Amino acid sequence: AQIDNIPPGKITTLSASPGSSPGTIILSWIAPGDDGITGQASLYDIRLSSIVSDSPAIAEDKFNSAISVNVVSPIPQPLSPGLTQSMVITGLSFGTTYYFAIKTRDDVGNWSELSNGATCWAQVGVEPITDLRACPGPNYGGITLTWTVPKGNPAGYVVRYRTDMPVNEDNWSTA
């Protein structure tokens, strides 16, 4: 029997971009092979850190001590070599910058070299206000609005009103 001592190819195309939902990041890369660039690899180990000096892409020891992405999102199985692969990482802190790296393992336990690093901030989002209250204000004709500040730390608010009907998404621009 021939011994397989050829590791999977090193990923050099890892990239990260903000996701479409709050607290998300999209990672993308080109799948490597099981033996260099041929055959299908067995699994990925993707790590993250929110501290630049602990970026998992710096060195093996930083990678090994970084948090597995699997803690917040399931890591996909490798695709055939040469195909673009991606995953959405959820459960991240809004607006926090994260640093990523990936390694690939083959079916006999050979590990690839450490990938290039990818850096991105988790999508910032603001949840809708769900408890808006309007009460008579302290001055004649005035109104006092109160609500709970939603998650996502909004930078400001836009208040619109109508006297003829409730404001909704359909009439927001004309309110």
PDB file of C-alpha atoms in Angstrom:
ATOM      1  CA  ALA A   1       0.000   0.000   0.000  1.00  0.00           C
ATOM      2  CA  GLN A   2       1.192   3.440  -0.876  1.00  0.00           C
ATOM      3  CA  ILE A   3       1.511   5.969   1.952  1.00  0.00           C
ATOM      4  CA  ASP A   4      -0.266   9.298   1.410  1.00  0.00           C
ATOM      5  CA  ASN A   5       1.976  12.027   2.743  1.00  0.00           C
ATOM      6  CA  ILE A   6       0.816  14.747   0.369  1.00  0.00           C
ATOM      7  CA  PRO A   7      -1.176  17.419   2.230  1.00  0.00           C
ATOM      8  CA  PRO A   8      -4.107  19.336   0.776  1.00  0.00           C
ATOM      9  CA  GLY A   9      -3.248  22.477  -1.134  1.00  0.00           C
ATOM     10  CA  LYS A  10      -2.815  25.728   0.782  1.00  0.00           C
ATOM     11  CA  ILE A  11      -5.785  28.103   0.454  1.00  0.00           C
ATOM     12  CA  THR A  12      -4.515  31.457  -0.823  1.00  0.00           C
ATOM     13  CA  THR A  13      -7.872  32.966  -1.806  1.00  0.00           C
ATOM     14  CA  LEU A  14      -9.612  33.397   1.571  1.00  0.00           C
ATOM     15  CA  SER A  15     -11.635  36.618   1.641  1.00  0.00           C
ATOM     16  CA  ALA A  16     -14.207  38.108   3.997  1.00  0.00           C
ATOM     17  CA  SER A  17     -17.024  40.617   3.502  1.00  0.00           C
ATOM     18  CA  PRO A  18     -19.867  41.914   5.679  1.00  0.00           C
ATOM     19  CA  GLY A  19     -22.975  39.744   5.533  1.00  0.00           C
ATOM     20  CA  SER A  20     -26.472  40.990   4.759  1.00  0.00           C
ATOM     21  CA  SER A  21     -27.756  40.511   8.319  1.00  0.00           C
ATOM     22  CA  PRO A  22     -26.524  42.028  11.570  1.00  0.00           C
ATOM     23  CA  GLY A  23     -23.606  40.186  13.164  1.00  0.00           C
ATOM     24  CA  THR A  24     -22.692  38.266  10.001  1.00  0.00           C
ATOM     25  CA  ILE A  25     -19.615  37.898   7.809  1.00  0.00           C
ATOM     26  CA  ILE A  26     -19.296  35.971   4.537  1.00  0.00           C
ATOM     27  CA  LEU A  27     -16.097  33.983   3.995  1.00  0.00           C
ATOM     28  CA  SER A  28     -15.171  32.818   0.488  1.00  0.00           C
ATOM     29  CA  TRP A  29     -12.297  30.767  -0.912  1.00  0.00           C
ATOM     30  CA  ILE A  30     -11.403  28.360  -3.704  1.00  0.00           C
ATOM     31  CA  ALA A  31     -11.522  24.729  -2.528  1.00  0.00           C
ATOM     32  CA  PRO A  32      -8.134  22.993  -2.583  1.00  0.00           C
ATOM     33  CA  GLY A  33      -7.492  19.365  -3.440  1.00  0.00           C
ATOM     34  CA  ASP A  34      -6.914  16.384  -1.155  1.00  0.00           C
ATOM     35  CA  ASP A  35      -3.372  15.961  -2.496  1.00  0.00           C
ATOM     36  CA  GLY A  36      -2.242  19.419  -3.492  1.00  0.00           C
ATOM     37  CA  ILE A  37      -4.707  20.363  -6.220  1.00  0.00           C
ATOM     38  CA  THR A  38      -6.201  16.926  -6.987  1.00  0.00           C
ATOM     39  CA  GLY A  39      -8.868  14.887  -5.189  1.00  0.00           C
ATOM     40  CA  GLN A  40     -11.446  16.137  -2.719  1.00  0.00           C
ATOM     41  CA  ALA A  41     -10.293  17.172   0.765  1.00  0.00           C
ATOM     42  CA  SER A  42     -12.074  15.889   3.899  1.00  0.00           C
ATOM     43  CA  LEU A  43     -12.613  18.882   6.166  1.00  0.00           C
ATOM     44  CA  TYR A  44     -11.836  22.487   7.007  1.00  0.00           C
ATOM     45  CA  ASP A  45     -10.708  24.035  10.254  1.00  0.00           C
ATOM     46  CA  ILE A  46     -11.593  27.735  10.219  1.00  0.00           C
ATOM     47  CA  ARG A  47     -10.517  29.934  13.127  1.00  0.00           C
ATOM     48  CA  LEU A  48     -11.267  33.519  14.145  1.00  0.00           C
ATOM     49  CA  SER A  49     -10.106  36.185  16.546  1.00  0.00           C
ATOM     50  CA  SER A  50     -11.274  39.724  17.255  1.00  0.00           C
ATOM     51  CA  ILE A  51      -7.784  40.755  18.392  1.00  0.00           C
ATOM     52  CA  VAL A  52      -5.382  41.701  15.600  1.00  0.00           C
ATOM     53  CA  SER A  53      -2.287  40.500  17.488  1.00  0.00           C
ATOM     54  CA  ASP A  54      -3.982  37.091  17.884  1.00  0.00           C
ATOM     55  CA  SER A  55      -5.000  36.752  14.234  1.00  0.00           C
ATOM     56  CA  PRO A  56      -5.058  33.049  13.355  1.00  0.00           C
ATOM     57  CA  ALA A  57      -3.254  33.874  10.099  1.00  0.00           C
ATOM     58  CA  ILE A  58      -0.081  35.079  11.859  1.00  0.00           C
ATOM     59  CA  ALA A  59       1.355  31.675  12.775  1.00  0.00           C
ATOM     60  CA  GLU A  60       0.413  28.092  13.667  1.00  0.00           C
ATOM     61  CA  ASP A  61       0.381  28.814  17.419  1.00  0.00           C
ATOM     62  CA  LYS A  62      -2.018  31.754  16.917  1.00  0.00           C
ATOM     63  CA  PHE A  63      -4.217  29.578  14.695  1.00  0.00           C
ATOM     64  CA  ASN A  64      -4.280  26.755  17.257  1.00  0.00           C
ATOM     65  CA  SER A  65      -5.269  29.093  20.099  1.00  0.00           C
ATOM     66  CA  ALA A  66      -7.936  30.973  18.080  1.00  0.00           C
ATOM     67  CA  ILE A  67     -11.657  30.205  18.362  1.00  0.00           C
ATOM     68  CA  SER A  68     -13.173  27.737  15.900  1.00  0.00           C
ATOM     69  CA  VAL A  69     -15.826  29.274  13.653  1.00  0.00           C
ATOM     70  CA  ASN A  70     -17.783  26.089  14.374  1.00  0.00           C
ATOM     71  CA  VAL A  71     -18.681  27.605  17.772  1.00  0.00           C
ATOM     72  CA  VAL A  72     -21.032  30.088  16.031  1.00  0.00           C
ATOM     73  CA  SER A  73     -21.693  28.541  12.595  1.00  0.00           C
ATOM     74  CA  PRO A  74     -21.296  25.067  11.080  1.00  0.00           C
ATOM     75  CA  ILE A  75     -18.252  24.722   8.829  1.00  0.00           C
ATOM     76  CA  PRO A  76     -19.126  23.297   5.396  1.00  0.00           C
ATOM     77  CA  GLN A  77     -17.568  20.194   3.885  1.00  0.00           C
ATOM     78  CA  PRO A  78     -14.976  20.811   1.166  1.00  0.00           C
ATOM     79  CA  LEU A  79     -16.186  21.017  -2.415  1.00  0.00           C
ATOM     80  CA  SER A  80     -14.306  19.662  -5.428  1.00  0.00           C
ATOM     81  CA  PRO A  81     -10.973  21.399  -5.992  1.00  0.00           C
ATOM     82  CA  GLY A  82     -11.147  24.655  -7.929  1.00  0.00           C
ATOM     83  CA  LEU A  83     -14.758  25.443  -6.990  1.00  0.00           C
ATOM     84  CA  THR A  84     -15.521  28.643  -5.124  1.00  0.00           C
ATOM     85  CA  GLN A  85     -16.813  27.914  -1.660  1.00  0.00           C
ATOM     86  CA  SER A  86     -18.378  30.265   0.869  1.00  0.00           C
ATOM     87  CA  MET A  87     -20.100  30.315   4.218  1.00  0.00           C
ATOM     88  CA  VAL A  88     -22.007  32.842   6.296  1.00  0.00           C
ATOM     89  CA  ILE A  89     -20.763  33.192   9.830  1.00  0.00           C
ATOM     90  CA  THR A  90     -23.514  34.280  12.206  1.00  0.00           C
ATOM     91  CA  GLY A  91     -23.684  35.211  15.872  1.00  0.00           C
ATOM     92  CA  LEU A  92     -20.863  37.761  15.760  1.00  0.00           C
ATOM     93  CA  SER A  93     -20.790  41.089  17.599  1.00  0.00           C
ATOM     94  CA  PHE A  94     -22.112  43.948  15.452  1.00  0.00           C
ATOM     95  CA  GLY A  95     -19.357  46.188  14.070  1.00  0.00           C
ATOM     96  CA  THR A  96     -16.496  44.149  15.558  1.00  0.00           C
ATOM     97  CA  THR A  97     -13.519  43.429  13.310  1.00  0.00           C
ATOM     98  CA  TYR A  98     -12.661  39.744  12.981  1.00  0.00           C
ATOM     99  CA  TYR A  99      -9.555  38.008  11.630  1.00  0.00           C
ATOM    100  CA  PHE A 100      -9.787  34.596   9.936  1.00  0.00           C
ATOM    101  CA  ALA A 101      -7.611  31.771   8.631  1.00  0.00           C
ATOM    102  CA  ILE A 102      -8.337  28.260   7.376  1.00  0.00           C
ATOM    103  CA  LYS A 103      -6.575  24.913   7.124  1.00  0.00           C
ATOM    104  CA  THR A 104      -7.687  21.815   5.220  1.00  0.00           C
ATOM    105  CA  ARG A 105      -7.325  18.132   6.146  1.00  0.00           C
ATOM    106  CA  ASP A 106      -7.324  15.113   3.861  1.00  0.00           C
ATOM    107  CA  ASP A 107      -8.730  11.637   4.500  1.00  0.00           C
ATOM    108  CA  VAL A 108      -5.580  10.333   6.226  1.00  0.00           C
ATOM    109  CA  GLY A 109      -5.021  13.325   8.507  1.00  0.00           C
ATOM    110  CA  ASN A 110      -2.543  15.390   6.501  1.00  0.00           C
ATOM    111  CA  TRP A 111      -3.083  19.117   7.123  1.00  0.00           C
ATOM    112  CA  SER A 112      -2.490  21.914   4.649  1.00  0.00           C
ATOM    113  CA  GLU A 113      -0.359  24.925   5.364  1.00  0.00           C
ATOM    114  CA  LEU A 114      -2.060  27.896   6.993  1.00  0.00           C
ATOM    115  CA  SER A 115      -4.108  29.986   4.538  1.00  0.00           C
ATOM    116  CA  ASN A 116      -3.794  33.657   3.842  1.00  0.00           C
ATOM    117  CA  GLY A 117      -5.633  35.805   6.375  1.00  0.00           C
ATOM    118  CA  ALA A 118      -8.931  37.587   5.840  1.00  0.00           C
ATOM    119  CA  THR A 119     -10.239  40.520   7.867  1.00  0.00           C
ATOM    120  CA  CYS A 120     -13.721  42.025   8.068  1.00  0.00           C
ATOM    121  CA  TRP A 121     -16.154  43.708  10.437  1.00  0.00           C
ATOM    122  CA  ALA A 122     -19.406  41.981  11.292  1.00  0.00           C
ATOM    123  CA  GLN A 123     -22.419  43.603   9.666  1.00  0.00           C
ATOM    124  CA  VAL A 124     -23.934  46.331  11.768  1.00  0.00           C
ATOM    125  CA  GLY A 125     -27.672  46.292  11.972  1.00  0.00           C
ATOM    126  CA  VAL A 126     -30.316  47.914  14.004  1.00  0.00           C
ATOM    127  CA  GLU A 127     -33.343  46.012  15.136  1.00  0.00           C
ATOM    128  CA  PRO A 128     -36.699  47.749  14.642  1.00  0.00           C
ATOM    129  CA  ILE A 129     -38.293  49.710  17.435  1.00  0.00           C
ATOM    130  CA  THR A 130     -41.139  47.572  18.770  1.00  0.00           C
ATOM    131  CA  ASP A 131     -42.410  49.615  21.698  1.00  0.00           C
ATOM    132  CA  LEU A 132     -42.951  53.146  20.346  1.00  0.00           C
ATOM    133  CA  ARG A 133     -45.352  55.112  22.552  1.00  0.00           C
ATOM    134  CA  ALA A 134     -46.856  58.547  21.917  1.00  0.00           C
ATOM    135  CA  CYS A 135     -48.284  60.580  24.819  1.00  0.00           C
ATOM    136  CA  PRO A 136     -49.466  64.169  25.151  1.00  0.00           C
ATOM    137  CA  GLY A 137     -46.480  66.430  25.551  1.00  0.00           C
ATOM    138  CA  PRO A 138     -45.859  69.076  28.210  1.00  0.00           C
ATOM    139  CA  ASN A 139     -46.870  71.905  25.827  1.00  0.00           C
ATOM    140  CA  TYR A 140     -50.206  72.408  24.049  1.00  0.00           C
ATOM    141  CA  GLY A 141     -50.274  70.381  20.819  1.00  0.00           C
ATOM    142  CA  GLY A 142     -47.012  68.612  21.657  1.00  0.00           C
ATOM    143  CA  ILE A 143     -46.343  64.887  21.693  1.00  0.00           C
ATOM    144  CA  THR A 144     -43.749  62.970  23.706  1.00  0.00           C
ATOM    145  CA  LEU A 145     -42.382  59.843  22.038  1.00  0.00           C
ATOM    146  CA  THR A 146     -40.700  57.095  24.087  1.00  0.00           C
ATOM    147  CA  TRP A 147     -39.106  53.783  23.105  1.00  0.00           C
ATOM    148  CA  THR A 148     -36.394  51.328  24.090  1.00  0.00           C
ATOM    149  CA  VAL A 149     -33.130  51.762  22.191  1.00  0.00           C
ATOM    150  CA  PRO A 150     -32.852  48.705  19.912  1.00  0.00           C
ATOM    151  CA  LYS A 151     -29.787  46.476  19.602  1.00  0.00           C
ATOM    152  CA  GLY A 152     -27.258  47.784  17.131  1.00  0.00           C
ATOM    153  CA  ASN A 153     -26.707  51.199  18.723  1.00  0.00           C
ATOM    154  CA  PRO A 154     -28.346  53.397  16.077  1.00  0.00           C
ATOM    155  CA  ALA A 155     -26.536  56.615  15.227  1.00  0.00           C
ATOM    156  CA  GLY A 156     -29.818  58.534  15.074  1.00  0.00           C
ATOM    157  CA  TYR A 157     -33.512  58.339  14.371  1.00  0.00           C
ATOM    158  CA  VAL A 158     -35.865  59.662  11.705  1.00  0.00           C
ATOM    159  CA  VAL A 159     -39.324  60.521  13.012  1.00  0.00           C
ATOM    160  CA  ARG A 160     -42.144  60.967  10.499  1.00  0.00           C
ATOM    161  CA  TYR A 161     -45.853  61.461  11.027  1.00  0.00           C
ATOM    162  CA  ARG A 162     -49.156  61.796   9.234  1.00  0.00           C
ATOM    163  CA  THR A 163     -52.460  63.165  10.493  1.00  0.00           C
ATOM    164  CA  ASP A 164     -54.646  61.258   8.033  1.00  0.00           C
ATOM    165  CA  MET A 165     -53.438  57.634   8.491  1.00  0.00           C
ATOM    166  CA  PRO A 166     -50.790  55.503  10.242  1.00  0.00           C
ATOM    167  CA  VAL A 167     -47.288  55.626   8.776  1.00  0.00           C
ATOM    168  CA  ASN A 168     -46.134  52.343   7.233  1.00  0.00           C
ATOM    169  CA  GLU A 169     -43.574  51.171   4.662  1.00  0.00           C
ATOM    170  CA  ASP A 170     -45.875  52.063   1.751  1.00  0.00           C
ATOM    171  CA  ASN A 171     -46.311  55.723   2.749  1.00  0.00           C
ATOM    172  CA  TRP A 172     -43.044  56.315   4.633  1.00  0.00           C
ATOM    173  CA  SER A 173     -41.517  58.499   1.889  1.00  0.00           C
ATOM    174  CA  THR A 174     -44.536  60.826   1.837  1.00  0.00           C
ATOM    175  CA  ALA A 175     -44.983  61.126   5.610  1.00  0.00           C
TER     176      ALA A 175
END
